Amino acid sequence: MSRKTLIVANWKMHLNVHEASLLVHRLSERIKVHRSIEIVLAPSMLSLQPLSQEIDRRKFRLSAQDAYFQDEGPYTGEVSFTMLRDLVHYSIIGHSARRVYFNESLELIRDKVQAAVRNGIVPILCVGETKEERLAGETKQIIHDQVTTALSNLTAEDIEQVVIAYEPIWAISTFEGEVAKPDDMKKAMKYIRFQIAELYGQHVADKVRLLYGGSVNEHDARAYLEIEGCDGVLVGAASLNYHQFSAIVASAERMNSERRNPSRND
Ligand code: 13P
């Protein structure tokens, strides 16, 4: 089952429009057109419009970091997926920052996932447990609830397109501290795919792309990408540095090329 490698840059609340444009320019100089890798940039809402006119579409696609589930109405301060539909291919939904700082519930995230799909935008659904939940042995239950609720209003056909990022909250932005071990990650990813297979069939589960996110950098990206069932990475801090992010893309490309031509590397 071949799923295209996906590398997503989540710039979070960093970079103004000018800085974002400069970073795209720098990345464009360093990153080639890769047929086996899809590179997605998620800048702030403000930068989406200008970047949509600047990016080389053979190299990059755009993602929102979030949006509101209603298509329009008196929701001061919000932007809808309907407004984004011609600008972005993807939207991150349910990032732990949204769940933790903005108290987003499982049901709100479900409605956002449904709204993205309704507007032709592919959700990058983030799931993952806190440190306390992990220590209490609740990881599977948390992932189960987050995945099943978020997808519950979609058809099996819709779900084939969805991207799910496993981002354990305890491993986000902890470069010097705790990071997810490949074994933790493998177990969690296997469980997510198993859940989808149970609910929607193996055929659907085989199509869904699963990413890992949490302190990924240019040194360890490949170790994550090599894990069975992992289709890509969701990168925060390291995606703000063009040397680091382009090195992550290069290591994914090297891995894919070695897989395509194993004999050349004997
Ligand atoms: P860091 O790579 O900074 O840990 O961020 C991960 C993340 O939250 C991506 O969405």
mmCIF file of C-alpha atoms and ligand atoms in Angstrom:
data_model
loop_
_atom_site.group_PDB
_atom_site.id
_atom_site.type_symbol
_atom_site.label_atom_id
_atom_site.label_comp_id
_atom_site.label_asym_id
_atom_site.label_seq_id
_atom_site.Cartn_x
_atom_site.Cartn_y
_atom_site.Cartn_z
ATOM 1 C CA MET A 1 0.000 0.000 0.000
ATOM 2 C CA SER A 2 1.781 3.142 -1.087
ATOM 3 C CA ARG A 3 0.837 6.397 0.562
ATOM 4 C CA LYS A 4 2.627 9.585 -0.369
ATOM 5 C CA THR A 5 4.998 10.953 2.274
ATOM 6 C CA LEU A 6 3.625 14.108 3.824
ATOM 7 C CA ILE A 7 5.787 16.705 5.569
ATOM 8 C CA VAL A 8 3.812 19.470 7.241
ATOM 9 C CA ALA A 9 5.256 22.719 8.636
ATOM 10 C CA ASN A 10 3.124 24.144 11.421
ATOM 11 C CA TRP A 11 4.351 27.704 11.919
ATOM 12 C CA LYS A 12 1.871 28.226 14.793
ATOM 13 C CA MET A 13 1.628 31.905 15.892
ATOM 14 C CA HIS A 14 5.021 32.860 14.470
ATOM 15 C CA LEU A 15 6.110 35.045 11.536
ATOM 16 C CA ASN A 16 4.351 38.108 10.164
ATOM 17 C CA VAL A 17 3.409 38.248 6.480
ATOM 18 C CA HIS A 18 6.797 39.567 5.424
ATOM 19 C CA GLU A 19 8.726 36.981 7.453
ATOM 20 C CA ALA A 20 6.513 34.175 6.175
ATOM 21 C CA SER A 21 7.120 35.247 2.604
ATOM 22 C CA LEU A 22 10.867 35.360 3.207
ATOM 23 C CA LEU A 23 10.852 31.865 4.675
ATOM 24 C CA VAL A 24 8.929 30.507 1.682
ATOM 25 C CA HIS A 25 11.477 32.131 -0.593
ATOM 26 C CA ARG A 26 14.385 30.534 1.313
ATOM 27 C CA LEU A 27 12.690 27.125 1.338
ATOM 28 C CA SER A 28 11.962 27.356 -2.349
ATOM 29 C CA GLU A 29 15.663 27.906 -3.063
ATOM 30 C CA ARG A 30 16.575 24.747 -1.133
ATOM 31 C CA ILE A 31 13.737 22.359 -1.851
ATOM 32 C CA LYS A 32 13.389 20.647 -5.208
ATOM 33 C CA VAL A 33 10.192 19.378 -6.773
ATOM 34 C CA HIS A 34 9.766 15.930 -5.207
ATOM 35 C CA ARG A 35 7.305 13.550 -6.720
ATOM 36 C CA SER A 36 7.293 11.183 -3.769
ATOM 37 C CA ILE A 37 6.811 13.853 -1.100
ATOM 38 C CA GLU A 38 4.081 16.352 -0.471
ATOM 39 C CA ILE A 39 5.190 19.419 1.465
ATOM 40 C CA VAL A 40 2.532 21.432 3.229
ATOM 41 C CA LEU A 41 3.010 24.828 4.866
ATOM 42 C CA ALA A 42 0.635 26.003 7.599
ATOM 43 C CA PRO A 43 1.293 29.719 8.185
ATOM 44 C CA SER A 44 -0.925 32.063 10.186
ATOM 45 C CA MET A 45 -4.341 32.871 8.755
ATOM 46 C CA LEU A 46 -3.054 36.310 7.743
ATOM 47 C CA SER A 47 -0.338 34.913 5.480
ATOM 48 C CA LEU A 48 -2.467 32.399 3.600
ATOM 49 C CA GLN A 49 -3.739 34.806 0.955
ATOM 50 C CA PRO A 50 -0.381 36.371 0.028
ATOM 51 C CA LEU A 51 1.432 33.029 0.147
ATOM 52 C CA SER A 52 -1.179 31.425 -2.084
ATOM 53 C CA GLN A 53 -0.005 33.804 -4.788
ATOM 54 C CA GLU A 54 3.698 33.343 -4.099
ATOM 55 C CA ILE A 55 4.282 29.639 -3.618
ATOM 56 C CA ASP A 56 5.529 27.318 -6.294
ATOM 57 C CA ARG A 57 2.610 24.899 -6.409
ATOM 58 C CA ARG A 58 4.764 22.086 -7.718
ATOM 59 C CA LYS A 59 6.626 22.212 -4.401
ATOM 60 C CA PHE A 60 4.229 23.363 -1.745
ATOM 61 C CA ARG A 61 0.619 23.180 -0.665
ATOM 62 C CA LEU A 62 -0.999 25.345 1.975
ATOM 63 C CA SER A 63 -2.825 24.436 5.140
ATOM 64 C CA ALA A 64 -4.794 26.490 7.642
ATOM 65 C CA GLN A 65 -4.039 25.888 11.319
ATOM 66 C CA ASP A 66 -7.719 25.947 12.285
ATOM 67 C CA ALA A 67 -11.049 27.492 11.220
ATOM 68 C CA TYR A 68 -14.628 27.687 12.468
ATOM 69 C CA PHE A 69 -17.236 25.056 11.672
ATOM 70 C CA GLN A 70 -20.107 27.336 10.640
ATOM 71 C CA ASP A 71 -19.902 28.411 6.997
ATOM 72 C CA GLU A 72 -20.912 32.024 7.771
ATOM 73 C CA GLY A 73 -22.724 34.074 10.392
ATOM 74 C CA PRO A 74 -22.314 36.408 13.365
ATOM 75 C CA TYR A 75 -19.173 34.723 14.754
ATOM 76 C CA THR A 76 -16.963 37.723 15.441
ATOM 77 C CA GLY A 77 -13.285 36.973 15.068
ATOM 78 C CA GLU A 78 -13.722 33.672 13.261
ATOM 79 C CA VAL A 79 -12.839 32.548 9.735
ATOM 80 C CA SER A 80 -14.786 29.694 8.127
ATOM 81 C CA PHE A 81 -13.623 26.761 6.049
ATOM 82 C CA THR A 82 -15.887 28.142 3.318
ATOM 83 C CA MET A 83 -13.739 31.293 3.202
ATOM 84 C CA LEU A 84 -10.604 29.156 2.955
ATOM 85 C CA ARG A 85 -11.780 26.697 0.365
ATOM 86 C CA ASP A 86 -9.963 28.239 -2.604
ATOM 87 C CA LEU A 87 -6.828 29.038 -0.629
ATOM 88 C CA VAL A 88 -5.841 25.813 1.103
ATOM 89 C CA HIS A 89 -5.728 22.079 0.452
ATOM 90 C CA TYR A 90 -5.550 21.159 4.120
ATOM 91 C CA SER A 91 -6.422 22.374 7.578
ATOM 92 C CA ILE A 92 -4.956 21.259 10.862
ATOM 93 C CA ILE A 93 -7.856 20.536 13.227
ATOM 94 C CA GLY A 94 -7.841 19.689 16.928
ATOM 95 C CA HIS A 95 -4.224 20.625 17.562
ATOM 96 C CA SER A 96 -3.427 20.184 21.247
ATOM 97 C CA ALA A 97 -2.971 23.968 21.511
ATOM 98 C CA ARG A 98 -6.635 24.319 20.492
ATOM 99 C CA ARG A 99 -7.764 21.576 22.854
ATOM 100 C CA VAL A 100 -5.719 22.863 25.801
ATOM 101 C CA TYR A 101 -5.652 26.699 25.499
ATOM 102 C CA PHE A 102 -9.034 27.157 23.815
ATOM 103 C CA ASN A 103 -10.902 24.302 25.473
ATOM 104 C CA GLU A 104 -12.009 22.767 22.199
ATOM 105 C CA SER A 105 -14.230 19.794 22.892
ATOM 106 C CA LEU A 106 -14.376 16.483 21.057
ATOM 107 C CA GLU A 107 -17.706 17.571 19.558
ATOM 108 C CA LEU A 108 -16.419 20.950 18.332
ATOM 109 C CA ILE A 109 -13.496 19.198 16.671
ATOM 110 C CA ARG A 110 -15.902 16.705 15.074
ATOM 111 C CA ASP A 111 -17.920 19.632 13.662
ATOM 112 C CA LYS A 112 -14.766 21.296 12.336
ATOM 113 C CA VAL A 113 -13.634 18.081 10.645
ATOM 114 C CA GLN A 114 -17.049 17.774 9.025
ATOM 115 C CA ALA A 115 -17.024 21.428 7.925
ATOM 116 C CA ALA A 116 -13.568 21.071 6.366
ATOM 117 C CA VAL A 117 -14.661 18.037 4.361
ATOM 118 C CA ARG A 118 -17.913 19.776 3.352
ATOM 119 C CA ASN A 119 -15.790 22.575 1.918
ATOM 120 C CA GLY A 120 -13.356 20.306 0.082
ATOM 121 C CA ILE A 121 -10.500 20.807 2.558
ATOM 122 C CA VAL A 122 -8.571 17.794 3.859
ATOM 123 C CA PRO A 123 -8.421 17.694 7.665
ATOM 124 C CA ILE A 124 -5.125 17.005 9.394
ATOM 125 C CA LEU A 125 -6.663 15.802 12.624
ATOM 126 C CA CYS A 126 -4.316 15.965 15.617
ATOM 127 C CA VAL A 127 -4.728 13.500 18.442
ATOM 128 C CA GLY A 128 -2.606 12.656 21.463
ATOM 129 C CA GLU A 129 -2.579 12.242 25.193
ATOM 130 C CA THR A 130 -1.192 14.423 27.998
ATOM 131 C CA LYS A 131 1.604 13.277 30.254
ATOM 132 C CA GLU A 132 -0.850 12.585 33.090
ATOM 133 C CA GLU A 133 -3.065 10.505 30.823
ATOM 134 C CA ARG A 134 -0.043 8.584 29.641
ATOM 135 C CA LEU A 135 1.152 7.882 33.172
ATOM 136 C CA ALA A 136 -2.355 6.755 34.109
ATOM 137 C CA GLY A 137 -2.275 4.228 31.240
ATOM 138 C CA GLU A 138 -5.084 6.027 29.379
ATOM 139 C CA THR A 139 -3.353 6.608 26.046
ATOM 140 C CA LYS A 140 -5.446 4.145 24.044
ATOM 141 C CA GLN A 141 -8.721 5.349 25.517
ATOM 142 C CA ILE A 142 -7.869 8.998 24.775
ATOM 143 C CA ILE A 143 -6.837 8.239 21.214
ATOM 144 C CA HIS A 144 -9.906 6.100 20.726
ATOM 145 C CA ASP A 145 -12.257 8.882 21.904
ATOM 146 C CA GLN A 146 -10.489 11.597 19.910
ATOM 147 C CA VAL A 147 -10.392 9.593 16.674
ATOM 148 C CA THR A 148 -13.859 8.072 16.789
ATOM 149 C CA THR A 149 -15.648 11.287 17.772
ATOM 150 C CA ALA A 150 -13.797 13.428 15.228
ATOM 151 C CA LEU A 151 -14.635 11.097 12.343
ATOM 152 C CA SER A 152 -18.159 10.214 13.397
ATOM 153 C CA ASN A 153 -19.970 12.487 10.932
ATOM 154 C CA LEU A 154 -17.948 11.424 7.895
ATOM 155 C CA THR A 155 -18.574 8.667 5.394
ATOM 156 C CA ALA A 156 -16.004 5.916 4.862
ATOM 157 C CA GLU A 157 -15.183 7.537 1.528
ATOM 158 C CA ASP A 158 -14.472 10.890 3.239
ATOM 159 C CA ILE A 159 -12.272 9.186 5.806
ATOM 160 C CA GLU A 160 -9.945 7.751 3.153
ATOM 161 C CA GLN A 161 -8.722 11.302 2.513
ATOM 162 C CA VAL A 162 -8.212 12.304 6.134
ATOM 163 C CA VAL A 163 -4.751 12.728 7.624
ATOM 164 C CA ILE A 164 -4.297 11.930 11.306
ATOM 165 C CA ALA A 165 -1.317 13.249 13.247
ATOM 166 C CA TYR A 166 -0.349 11.544 16.464
ATOM 167 C CA GLU A 167 1.110 14.304 18.609
ATOM 168 C CA PRO A 168 1.560 13.206 22.213
ATOM 169 C CA ILE A 169 1.271 16.448 24.169
ATOM 170 C CA TRP A 170 4.172 15.515 26.450
ATOM 171 C CA ALA A 171 6.492 15.316 23.453
ATOM 172 C CA ILE A 172 5.666 18.683 21.835
ATOM 173 C CA SER A 173 8.458 21.278 21.886
ATOM 174 C CA THR A 174 10.610 19.397 24.354
ATOM 175 C CA PHE A 175 13.758 19.253 22.287
ATOM 176 C CA GLU A 176 15.990 18.840 25.291
ATOM 177 C CA GLY A 177 13.541 16.732 27.226
ATOM 178 C CA GLU A 178 11.177 13.872 26.705
ATOM 179 C CA VAL A 179 10.543 12.726 23.149
ATOM 180 C CA ALA A 180 8.393 9.886 21.933
ATOM 181 C CA LYS A 181 10.322 6.675 21.491
ATOM 182 C CA PRO A 182 9.762 4.893 18.202
ATOM 183 C CA ASP A 183 8.126 2.090 20.118
ATOM 184 C CA ASP A 184 5.517 4.385 21.774
ATOM 185 C CA MET A 185 4.812 5.889 18.445
ATOM 186 C CA LYS A 186 4.555 2.628 16.591
ATOM 187 C CA LYS A 187 2.050 1.335 19.134
ATOM 188 C CA ALA A 188 -0.084 4.476 18.968
ATOM 189 C CA MET A 189 -0.097 4.557 15.179
ATOM 190 C CA LYS A 190 -0.914 0.880 14.939
ATOM 191 C CA TYR A 191 -3.787 1.452 17.313
ATOM 192 C CA ILE A 192 -5.152 4.397 15.280
ATOM 193 C CA ARG A 193 -5.111 2.346 12.084
ATOM 194 C CA PHE A 194 -6.667 -0.586 13.905
ATOM 195 C CA GLN A 195 -9.486 1.651 15.182
ATOM 196 C CA ILE A 196 -10.221 2.893 11.684
ATOM 197 C CA ALA A 197 -10.160 -0.643 10.295
ATOM 198 C CA GLU A 198 -12.588 -1.791 12.993
ATOM 199 C CA LEU A 199 -15.023 1.007 12.238
ATOM 200 C CA TYR A 200 -14.702 1.561 8.508
ATOM 201 C CA GLY A 201 -12.847 -1.478 7.122
ATOM 202 C CA GLN A 202 -9.237 -2.303 6.295
ATOM 203 C CA HIS A 203 -9.507 -0.727 2.860
ATOM 204 C CA VAL A 204 -10.199 2.688 4.434
ATOM 205 C CA ALA A 205 -7.560 2.213 7.141
ATOM 206 C CA ASP A 206 -4.939 1.438 4.497
ATOM 207 C CA LYS A 207 -5.588 4.753 2.771
ATOM 208 C CA VAL A 208 -5.507 7.108 5.758
ATOM 209 C CA ARG A 209 -2.166 8.860 6.172
ATOM 210 C CA LEU A 210 -0.722 8.930 9.664
ATOM 211 C CA LEU A 211 1.855 11.484 10.764
ATOM 212 C CA TYR A 212 3.959 11.859 13.846
ATOM 213 C CA GLY A 213 4.481 15.252 15.505
ATOM 214 C CA GLY A 214 6.438 16.283 18.591
ATOM 215 C CA SER A 215 9.915 17.859 18.597
ATOM 216 C CA VAL A 216 10.828 16.423 15.190
ATOM 217 C CA ASN A 217 14.120 17.796 13.926
ATOM 218 C CA GLU A 218 16.513 17.194 11.063
ATOM 219 C CA HIS A 219 18.460 14.579 13.066
ATOM 220 C CA ASP A 220 15.600 12.317 14.078
ATOM 221 C CA ALA A 221 13.044 12.849 11.288
ATOM 222 C CA ARG A 222 14.200 9.800 9.395
ATOM 223 C CA ALA A 223 13.931 7.524 12.421
ATOM 224 C CA TYR A 224 10.278 8.526 12.724
ATOM 225 C CA LEU A 225 9.609 8.268 8.999
ATOM 226 C CA GLU A 226 11.013 4.755 8.928
ATOM 227 C CA ILE A 227 8.522 3.462 11.449
ATOM 228 C CA GLU A 228 6.051 1.068 9.942
ATOM 229 C CA GLY A 229 2.753 2.812 9.269
ATOM 230 C CA CYS A 230 4.136 6.345 9.606
ATOM 231 C CA ASP A 231 3.508 8.395 6.462
ATOM 232 C CA GLY A 232 5.085 11.670 7.449
ATOM 233 C CA VAL A 233 5.810 14.247 10.104
ATOM 234 C CA LEU A 234 4.160 17.372 11.472
ATOM 235 C CA VAL A 235 6.939 19.772 12.375
ATOM 236 C CA GLY A 236 6.656 22.801 14.649
ATOM 237 C CA ALA A 237 9.781 24.664 15.794
ATOM 238 C CA ALA A 238 12.166 23.088 13.265
ATOM 239 C CA SER A 239 9.914 24.207 10.408
ATOM 240 C CA LEU A 240 10.687 27.857 11.204
ATOM 241 C CA ASN A 241 14.322 27.334 10.302
ATOM 242 C CA TYR A 242 14.927 26.846 6.589
ATOM 243 C CA HIS A 243 18.122 24.826 7.093
ATOM 244 C CA GLN A 244 16.393 22.428 9.447
ATOM 245 C CA PHE A 245 13.161 22.086 7.510
ATOM 246 C CA SER A 246 14.847 21.566 4.157
ATOM 247 C CA ALA A 247 17.120 18.957 5.813
ATOM 248 C CA ILE A 248 14.010 17.109 7.044
ATOM 249 C CA VAL A 249 12.619 17.112 3.495
ATOM 250 C CA ALA A 250 15.986 15.935 2.159
ATOM 251 C CA SER A 251 16.111 13.033 4.602
ATOM 252 C CA ALA A 252 12.608 11.941 3.572
ATOM 253 C CA GLU A 253 13.620 12.123 -0.076
ATOM 254 C CA ARG A 254 16.772 10.081 0.606
ATOM 255 C CA MET A 255 14.734 7.453 2.395
ATOM 256 C CA ASN A 256 12.187 7.212 -0.420
ATOM 257 C CA SER A 257 14.866 7.018 -3.048
ATOM 258 C CA GLU A 258 16.652 4.222 -1.146
ATOM 259 C CA ARG A 259 13.372 2.353 -0.928
ATOM 260 C CA ARG A 260 12.828 2.755 -4.668
ATOM 261 C CA ASN A 261 16.361 1.620 -5.550
ATOM 262 C CA PRO A 262 17.550 -0.646 -2.743
ATOM 263 C CA SER A 263 20.376 -2.196 -4.775
ATOM 264 C CA ARG A 264 22.149 1.139 -5.315
ATOM 265 C CA ASN A 265 22.775 1.418 -1.599
ATOM 266 C CA ASP A 266 24.219 -2.026 -0.987
HETATM 267 P P1 13P B 1 7.285 20.981 17.821
HETATM 268 O O1 13P B 1 7.891 20.337 16.595
HETATM 269 O O2 13P B 1 7.757 22.375 18.061
HETATM 270 O O3 13P B 1 7.400 20.080 19.013
HETATM 271 O O4 13P B 1 5.726 21.127 17.524
HETATM 272 C C1 13P B 1 5.004 20.004 17.171
HETATM 273 C C2 13P B 1 3.649 20.447 16.805
HETATM 274 O O5 13P B 1 2.859 20.827 17.672
HETATM 275 C C3 13P B 1 3.299 20.470 15.377
HETATM 276 O O6 13P B 1 1.944 20.676 15.197
#
